[in-house]
PDB file of C-alpha atoms in Angstrom:
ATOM      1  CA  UNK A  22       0.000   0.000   0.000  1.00 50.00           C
ATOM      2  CA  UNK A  23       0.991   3.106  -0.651  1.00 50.00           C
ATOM      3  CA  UNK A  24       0.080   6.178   1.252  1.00 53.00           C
ATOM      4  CA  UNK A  25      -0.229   9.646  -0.555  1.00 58.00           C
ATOM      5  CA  UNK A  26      -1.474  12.893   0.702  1.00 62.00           C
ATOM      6  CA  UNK A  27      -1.688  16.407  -0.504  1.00 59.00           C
ATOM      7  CA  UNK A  28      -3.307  18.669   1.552  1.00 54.00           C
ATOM      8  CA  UNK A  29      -4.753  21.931   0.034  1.00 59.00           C
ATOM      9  CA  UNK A  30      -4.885  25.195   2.041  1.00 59.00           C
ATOM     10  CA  UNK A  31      -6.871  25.530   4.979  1.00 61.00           C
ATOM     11  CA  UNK A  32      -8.090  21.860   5.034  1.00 60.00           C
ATOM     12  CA  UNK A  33      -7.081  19.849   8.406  1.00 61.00           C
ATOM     13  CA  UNK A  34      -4.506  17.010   8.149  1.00 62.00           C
ATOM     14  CA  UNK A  35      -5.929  13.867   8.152  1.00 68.00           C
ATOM     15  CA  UNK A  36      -6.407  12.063  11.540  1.00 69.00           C
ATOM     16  CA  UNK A  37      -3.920   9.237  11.864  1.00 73.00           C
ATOM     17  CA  UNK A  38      -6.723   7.062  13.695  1.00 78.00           C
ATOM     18  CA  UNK A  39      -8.653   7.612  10.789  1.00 74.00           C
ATOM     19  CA  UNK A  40      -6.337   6.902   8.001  1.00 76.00           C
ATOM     20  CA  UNK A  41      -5.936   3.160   9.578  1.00 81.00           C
ATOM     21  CA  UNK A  42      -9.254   2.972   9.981  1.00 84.00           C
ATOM     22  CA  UNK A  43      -9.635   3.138   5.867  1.00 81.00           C
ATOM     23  CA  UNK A  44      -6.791   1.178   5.280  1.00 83.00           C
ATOM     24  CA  UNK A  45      -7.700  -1.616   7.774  1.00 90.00           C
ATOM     25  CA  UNK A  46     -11.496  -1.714   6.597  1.00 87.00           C
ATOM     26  CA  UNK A  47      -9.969  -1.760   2.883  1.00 86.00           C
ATOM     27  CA  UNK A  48      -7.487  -4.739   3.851  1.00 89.00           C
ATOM     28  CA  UNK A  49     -11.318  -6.174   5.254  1.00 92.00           C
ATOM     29  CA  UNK A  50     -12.553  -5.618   1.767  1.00 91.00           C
ATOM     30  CA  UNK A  51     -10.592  -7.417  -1.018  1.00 86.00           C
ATOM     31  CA  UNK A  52     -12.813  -6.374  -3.769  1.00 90.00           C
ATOM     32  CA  UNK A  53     -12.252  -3.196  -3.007  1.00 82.00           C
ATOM     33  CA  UNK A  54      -8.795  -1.675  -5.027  1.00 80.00           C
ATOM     34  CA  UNK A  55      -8.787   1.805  -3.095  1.00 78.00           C
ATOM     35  CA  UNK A  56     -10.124   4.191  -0.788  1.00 76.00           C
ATOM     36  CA  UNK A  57     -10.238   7.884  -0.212  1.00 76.00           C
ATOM     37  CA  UNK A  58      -9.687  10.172   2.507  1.00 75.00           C
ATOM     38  CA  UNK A  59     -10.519  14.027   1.991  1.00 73.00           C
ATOM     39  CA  UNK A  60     -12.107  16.201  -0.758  1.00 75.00           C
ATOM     40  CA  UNK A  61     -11.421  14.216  -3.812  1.00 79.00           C
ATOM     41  CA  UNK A  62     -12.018  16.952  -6.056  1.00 84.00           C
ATOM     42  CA  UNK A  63     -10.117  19.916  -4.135  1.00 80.00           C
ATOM     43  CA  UNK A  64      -7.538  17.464  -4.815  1.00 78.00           C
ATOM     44  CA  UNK A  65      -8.120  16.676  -8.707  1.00 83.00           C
ATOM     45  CA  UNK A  66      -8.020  20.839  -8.741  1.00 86.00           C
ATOM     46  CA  UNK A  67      -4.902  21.304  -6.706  1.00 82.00           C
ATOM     47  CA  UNK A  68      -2.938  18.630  -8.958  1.00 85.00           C
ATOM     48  CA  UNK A  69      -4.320  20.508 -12.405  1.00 89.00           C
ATOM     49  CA  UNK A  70      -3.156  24.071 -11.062  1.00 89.00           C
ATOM     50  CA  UNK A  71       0.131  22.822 -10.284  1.00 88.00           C
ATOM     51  CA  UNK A  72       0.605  21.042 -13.483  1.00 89.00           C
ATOM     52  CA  UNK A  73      -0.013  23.990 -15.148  1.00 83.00           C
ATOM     53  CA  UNK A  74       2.767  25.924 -13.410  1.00 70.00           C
TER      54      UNK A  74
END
C-alpha cells in the first residue's frame, strides 16, 4: 500500500486514527482496489493548477 497525501490550504490534516481505519477496513474488503480520505475533487483541482505551473 501506498500512502499519498496532498493537503490543500486551509483543510485539516488527516487524523492518523482515521487513516488506519480506511486502510484496515480496505485490507477487510478485497474487492475493493482503493479508498479515499478528503475532498477528492479539491484534490483533482490542486494537482491541475500545479501542473499547469
Amino acid at each position: 500500500m501506498t500512502l499519498a497525501s496532498a493537503i490543500p490550504p486551509g483543510a485539516p490534516v488527516p487524523d492518523p486514527d482515521t487513516v488506519g481505519d480506511r486502510y484496515y477496513n480496505l485490507y477487510q474488503q478485497p474487492d475493493l482496489a482503493e479508498g479515499v480520505i478528503g475532498d477528492l475533487e479539491a484534490f483533482r483541482a490542486l494537482v491541475t493548477e500545479r501542473a499547469g505551473e
